[in-house]
PDB file of C-alpha atoms in Angstrom:
ATOM      1  CA  UNK A   1       0.000   0.000   0.000  1.00 43.00           C
ATOM      2  CA  UNK A   2       1.117   3.567  -0.676  1.00 46.00           C
ATOM      3  CA  UNK A   3       1.808   5.964   2.145  1.00 47.00           C
ATOM      4  CA  UNK A   4       2.501   9.701   1.988  1.00 48.00           C
ATOM      5  CA  UNK A   5       6.284   9.185   2.009  1.00 56.00           C
ATOM      6  CA  UNK A   6       6.125   7.145  -1.174  1.00 65.00           C
ATOM      7  CA  UNK A   7       3.727   9.562  -2.880  1.00 70.00           C
ATOM      8  CA  UNK A   8       6.070  12.547  -2.728  1.00 72.00           C
ATOM      9  CA  UNK A   9       8.685  11.205  -5.190  1.00 75.00           C
ATOM     10  CA  UNK A  10       5.940   9.875  -7.458  1.00 78.00           C
ATOM     11  CA  UNK A  11       4.188  13.249  -7.587  1.00 84.00           C
ATOM     12  CA  UNK A  12       7.496  15.063  -8.045  1.00 85.00           C
ATOM     13  CA  UNK A  13       8.451  12.836 -10.971  1.00 87.00           C
ATOM     14  CA  UNK A  14       5.123  13.486 -12.660  1.00 87.00           C
ATOM     15  CA  UNK A  15       5.473  17.216 -12.056  1.00 88.00           C
ATOM     16  CA  UNK A  16       8.971  17.157 -13.594  1.00 89.00           C
ATOM     17  CA  UNK A  17       7.310  16.625 -16.958  1.00 92.00           C
ATOM     18  CA  UNK A  18       6.057  20.213 -16.789  1.00 93.00           C
ATOM     19  CA  UNK A  19       9.651  21.440 -16.510  1.00 94.00           C
ATOM     20  CA  UNK A  20      11.262  19.333 -19.233  1.00 96.00           C
ATOM     21  CA  UNK A  21      12.014  21.286 -22.388  1.00 96.00           C
ATOM     22  CA  UNK A  22      11.746  19.980 -25.936  1.00 95.00           C
ATOM     23  CA  UNK A  23      15.457  19.206 -26.095  1.00 95.00           C
ATOM     24  CA  UNK A  24      15.440  17.138 -22.858  1.00 97.00           C
ATOM     25  CA  UNK A  25      16.817  19.624 -20.325  1.00 97.00           C
ATOM     26  CA  UNK A  26      14.788  21.097 -17.479  1.00 96.00           C
ATOM     27  CA  UNK A  27      13.694  24.696 -17.035  1.00 94.00           C
ATOM     28  CA  UNK A  28      13.548  26.612 -13.790  1.00 91.00           C
ATOM     29  CA  UNK A  29       9.810  27.271 -14.192  1.00 92.00           C
ATOM     30  CA  UNK A  30       7.080  24.986 -15.621  1.00 92.00           C
ATOM     31  CA  UNK A  31       6.530  25.482 -19.340  1.00 89.00           C
ATOM     32  CA  UNK A  32       9.564  27.713 -19.784  1.00 91.00           C
ATOM     33  CA  UNK A  33      11.644  26.979 -22.891  1.00 88.00           C
ATOM     34  CA  UNK A  34      15.028  27.918 -21.403  1.00 91.00           C
ATOM     35  CA  UNK A  35      17.108  25.161 -19.800  1.00 94.00           C
ATOM     36  CA  UNK A  36      18.500  25.632 -16.308  1.00 93.00           C
ATOM     37  CA  UNK A  37      21.934  23.989 -16.138  1.00 94.00           C
ATOM     38  CA  UNK A  38      21.819  23.335 -12.401  1.00 93.00           C
ATOM     39  CA  UNK A  39      18.109  22.499 -12.467  1.00 93.00           C
ATOM     40  CA  UNK A  40      18.743  19.945 -15.214  1.00 97.00           C
ATOM     41  CA  UNK A  41      21.511  18.346 -13.151  1.00 97.00           C
ATOM     42  CA  UNK A  42      19.384  18.327 -10.021  1.00 94.00           C
ATOM     43  CA  UNK A  43      16.288  16.916 -11.764  1.00 95.00           C
ATOM     44  CA  UNK A  44      18.398  14.163 -13.309  1.00 97.00           C
ATOM     45  CA  UNK A  45      19.957  13.328  -9.951  1.00 96.00           C
ATOM     46  CA  UNK A  46      16.496  13.062  -8.400  1.00 94.00           C
ATOM     47  CA  UNK A  47      15.279  10.838 -11.253  1.00 95.00           C
ATOM     48  CA  UNK A  48      18.247   8.474 -10.965  1.00 96.00           C
ATOM     49  CA  UNK A  49      17.897   8.140  -7.188  1.00 95.00           C
ATOM     50  CA  UNK A  50      14.119   7.653  -7.435  1.00 92.00           C
ATOM     51  CA  UNK A  51      14.558   4.985 -10.093  1.00 93.00           C
ATOM     52  CA  UNK A  52      17.128   3.177  -7.913  1.00 94.00           C
ATOM     53  CA  UNK A  53      14.545   2.940  -5.133  1.00 91.00           C
ATOM     54  CA  UNK A  54      11.963   1.408  -7.458  1.00 91.00           C
ATOM     55  CA  UNK A  55      10.016   4.338  -8.863  1.00 90.00           C
ATOM     56  CA  UNK A  56       9.080   4.237 -12.544  1.00 89.00           C
ATOM     57  CA  UNK A  57       9.911   7.321 -14.547  1.00 91.00           C
ATOM     58  CA  UNK A  58       7.245   8.845 -16.778  1.00 88.00           C
ATOM     59  CA  UNK A  59       7.564   8.284 -20.534  1.00 89.00           C
ATOM     60  CA  UNK A  60      10.932   8.899 -22.139  1.00 95.00           C
ATOM     61  CA  UNK A  61      11.892  11.629 -19.668  1.00 95.00           C
ATOM     62  CA  UNK A  62      15.150   9.947 -18.600  1.00 97.00           C
ATOM     63  CA  UNK A  63      16.197   9.033 -22.139  1.00 97.00           C
ATOM     64  CA  UNK A  64      15.715  12.627 -23.310  1.00 97.00           C
ATOM     65  CA  UNK A  65      17.566  13.959 -20.239  1.00 98.00           C
ATOM     66  CA  UNK A  66      20.542  11.638 -20.847  1.00 98.00           C
ATOM     67  CA  UNK A  67      20.775  12.620 -24.508  1.00 98.00           C
ATOM     68  CA  UNK A  68      20.660  16.322 -23.605  1.00 98.00           C
ATOM     69  CA  UNK A  69      23.208  15.993 -20.790  1.00 98.00           C
ATOM     70  CA  UNK A  70      25.625  13.981 -22.921  1.00 98.00           C
ATOM     71  CA  UNK A  71      25.524  16.640 -25.629  1.00 98.00           C
ATOM     72  CA  UNK A  72      26.016  19.422 -23.080  1.00 97.00           C
ATOM     73  CA  UNK A  73      28.930  17.532 -21.488  1.00 98.00           C
ATOM     74  CA  UNK A  74      30.624  16.948 -24.838  1.00 97.00           C
ATOM     75  CA  UNK A  75      30.204  20.558 -25.957  1.00 95.00           C
ATOM     76  CA  UNK A  76      31.301  22.153 -22.682  1.00 94.00           C
ATOM     77  CA  UNK A  77      34.388  24.347 -22.662  1.00 88.00           C
ATOM     78  CA  UNK A  78      35.742  26.868 -20.211  1.00 80.00           C
ATOM     79  CA  UNK A  79      35.392  29.556 -22.874  1.00 76.00           C
ATOM     80  CA  UNK A  80      31.629  28.947 -23.127  1.00 68.00           C
ATOM     81  CA  UNK A  81      31.164  30.487 -19.669  1.00 59.00           C
ATOM     82  CA  UNK A  82      28.046  32.675 -19.661  1.00 62.00           C
ATOM     83  CA  UNK A  83      28.131  33.240 -15.905  1.00 53.00           C
ATOM     84  CA  UNK A  84      29.075  36.869 -15.436  1.00 46.00           C
ATOM     85  CA  UNK A  85      29.443  37.225 -11.692  1.00 48.00           C
ATOM     86  CA  UNK A  86      32.251  36.924  -9.179  1.00 48.00           C
ATOM     87  CA  UNK A  87      31.935  33.134  -8.956  1.00 60.00           C
ATOM     88  CA  UNK A  88      31.348  32.675 -12.708  1.00 72.00           C
ATOM     89  CA  UNK A  89      34.278  30.411 -13.561  1.00 80.00           C
ATOM     90  CA  UNK A  90      33.820  28.307 -10.436  1.00 82.00           C
ATOM     91  CA  UNK A  91      30.060  27.970 -11.033  1.00 85.00           C
ATOM     92  CA  UNK A  92      30.660  26.999 -14.659  1.00 88.00           C
ATOM     93  CA  UNK A  93      33.103  24.268 -13.627  1.00 93.00           C
ATOM     94  CA  UNK A  94      30.887  23.027 -10.813  1.00 93.00           C
ATOM     95  CA  UNK A  95      27.886  22.736 -13.144  1.00 94.00           C
ATOM     96  CA  UNK A  96      29.910  20.597 -15.556  1.00 97.00           C
ATOM     97  CA  UNK A  97      31.334  18.472 -12.740  1.00 97.00           C
ATOM     98  CA  UNK A  98      27.839  17.864 -11.348  1.00 97.00           C
ATOM     99  CA  UNK A  99      26.578  17.012 -14.849  1.00 98.00           C
ATOM    100  CA  UNK A 100      29.388  14.477 -15.247  1.00 98.00           C
ATOM    101  CA  UNK A 101      28.754  13.009 -11.799  1.00 98.00           C
ATOM    102  CA  UNK A 102      25.057  12.420 -12.465  1.00 98.00           C
ATOM    103  CA  UNK A 103      25.776  10.970 -15.904  1.00 98.00           C
ATOM    104  CA  UNK A 104      28.195   8.543 -14.249  1.00 98.00           C
ATOM    105  CA  UNK A 105      25.581   7.774 -11.594  1.00 98.00           C
ATOM    106  CA  UNK A 106      23.129   6.914 -14.379  1.00 98.00           C
ATOM    107  CA  UNK A 107      25.691   4.541 -16.006  1.00 98.00           C
ATOM    108  CA  UNK A 108      26.135   6.957 -18.928  1.00 98.00           C
ATOM    109  CA  UNK A 109      29.544   8.418 -18.092  1.00 98.00           C
ATOM    110  CA  UNK A 110      31.172  10.787 -20.547  1.00 98.00           C
ATOM    111  CA  UNK A 111      34.822   9.875 -20.017  1.00 98.00           C
ATOM    112  CA  UNK A 112      36.160  12.245 -22.672  1.00 98.00           C
ATOM    113  CA  UNK A 113      34.392  15.206 -21.049  1.00 98.00           C
ATOM    114  CA  UNK A 114      35.566  14.047 -17.620  1.00 98.00           C
ATOM    115  CA  UNK A 115      39.167  13.943 -18.816  1.00 98.00           C
ATOM    116  CA  UNK A 116      38.885  17.399 -20.410  1.00 97.00           C
ATOM    117  CA  UNK A 117      37.521  18.901 -17.196  1.00 97.00           C
ATOM    118  CA  UNK A 118      40.246  17.211 -15.152  1.00 97.00           C
ATOM    119  CA  UNK A 119      42.865  18.983 -17.309  1.00 96.00           C
ATOM    120  CA  UNK A 120      41.214  22.378 -16.816  1.00 93.00           C
ATOM    121  CA  UNK A 121      43.676  24.932 -15.427  1.00 90.00           C
ATOM    122  CA  UNK A 122      42.536  26.323 -12.098  1.00 90.00           C
ATOM    123  CA  UNK A 123      39.806  23.741 -11.534  1.00 93.00           C
ATOM    124  CA  UNK A 124      37.952  24.708  -8.368  1.00 89.00           C
ATOM    125  CA  UNK A 125      38.035  22.572  -5.241  1.00 90.00           C
ATOM    126  CA  UNK A 126      34.294  21.846  -5.398  1.00 90.00           C
ATOM    127  CA  UNK A 127      34.535  20.760  -9.037  1.00 94.00           C
ATOM    128  CA  UNK A 128      37.495  18.519  -8.230  1.00 96.00           C
ATOM    129  CA  UNK A 129      35.609  16.743  -5.456  1.00 95.00           C
ATOM    130  CA  UNK A 130      32.533  16.191  -7.603  1.00 96.00           C
ATOM    131  CA  UNK A 131      34.590  15.074 -10.593  1.00 98.00           C
ATOM    132  CA  UNK A 132      36.535  12.687  -8.352  1.00 98.00           C
ATOM    133  CA  UNK A 133      33.214  11.193  -7.256  1.00 98.00           C
ATOM    134  CA  UNK A 134      32.320  10.634 -10.922  1.00 98.00           C
ATOM    135  CA  UNK A 135      35.618   8.842 -11.550  1.00 98.00           C
ATOM    136  CA  UNK A 136      35.048   6.716  -8.434  1.00 98.00           C
ATOM    137  CA  UNK A 137      31.594   5.713  -9.713  1.00 98.00           C
ATOM    138  CA  UNK A 138      33.045   4.390 -12.955  1.00 98.00           C
ATOM    139  CA  UNK A 139      35.751   2.434 -11.177  1.00 98.00           C
ATOM    140  CA  UNK A 140      38.685   4.779 -11.769  1.00 98.00           C
ATOM    141  CA  UNK A 141      39.579   5.075  -8.102  1.00 98.00           C
ATOM    142  CA  UNK A 142      43.231   5.950  -8.711  1.00 98.00           C
ATOM    143  CA  UNK A 143      42.289   8.953 -10.865  1.00 98.00           C
ATOM    144  CA  UNK A 144      39.727   9.994  -8.262  1.00 98.00           C
ATOM    145  CA  UNK A 145      42.286   9.790  -5.477  1.00 97.00           C
ATOM    146  CA  UNK A 146      44.845  11.782  -7.492  1.00 97.00           C
ATOM    147  CA  UNK A 147      42.313  14.559  -8.063  1.00 96.00           C
ATOM    148  CA  UNK A 148      41.637  15.061  -4.365  1.00 96.00           C
ATOM    149  CA  UNK A 149      44.952  14.059  -2.847  1.00 95.00           C
ATOM    150  CA  UNK A 150      45.741  16.541  -0.065  1.00 92.00           C
ATOM    151  CA  UNK A 151      42.724  18.639  -1.108  1.00 87.00           C
ATOM    152  CA  UNK A 152      40.868  20.309   1.744  1.00 85.00           C
ATOM    153  CA  UNK A 153      37.229  19.537   2.422  1.00 82.00           C
ATOM    154  CA  UNK A 154      36.674  23.006   3.901  1.00 78.00           C
ATOM    155  CA  UNK A 155      34.055  25.111   2.147  1.00 68.00           C
ATOM    156  CA  UNK A 156      34.526  28.864   2.041  1.00 73.00           C
ATOM    157  CA  UNK A 157      31.591  30.935   3.202  1.00 71.00           C
ATOM    158  CA  UNK A 158      29.520  32.077   0.225  1.00 65.00           C
ATOM    159  CA  UNK A 159      25.920  32.453  -0.900  1.00 66.00           C
ATOM    160  CA  UNK A 160      24.971  31.737  -4.501  1.00 66.00           C
ATOM    161  CA  UNK A 161      21.403  32.758  -5.386  1.00 60.00           C
ATOM    162  CA  UNK A 162      21.669  31.762  -9.040  1.00 64.00           C
ATOM    163  CA  UNK A 163      23.513  29.329 -11.309  1.00 68.00           C
ATOM    164  CA  UNK A 164      24.437  26.718  -8.643  1.00 71.00           C
ATOM    165  CA  UNK A 165      22.192  27.916  -5.776  1.00 66.00           C
ATOM    166  CA  UNK A 166      24.763  26.964  -3.153  1.00 68.00           C
ATOM    167  CA  UNK A 167      26.213  28.292   0.049  1.00 67.00           C
ATOM    168  CA  UNK A 168      28.980  27.565   2.490  1.00 69.00           C
ATOM    169  CA  UNK A 169      26.420  25.804   4.664  1.00 69.00           C
TER     170      UNK A 169
END
């Protein structure tokens, strides 16, 4: 029998359909045609985790998301940074690292894109940790360990109200 705790993910997954754009990404608002990079990563992460716990995903939502994310991962470059704020470069890297992590989590790793990001000059600490997690998921533990060897886990205090929606907390 269903209880309220099991209804929440089911309802969320159905509602996600309102956010998915024609190309497979996810918008910040329902029905909007513009993809949110972080929102697309987050929605995909939720889908993968929900599926792992036995929830069925509506229609071809996951397939379209994977195709979109793989294309975004392959086409990513540091020069394509559209984030024009003080944390722009770091946010841009973190978005790609999160994208690569969730693709790896979904068993659709983009190794070429992972290797390109790993070679990025000045890769942020947060991006390194997330990218290392992606390498670990695909069984490349040595590469993962090299990425974070002697790397601090401390998070600087910050508040990001757009792009990655994060904070030091």
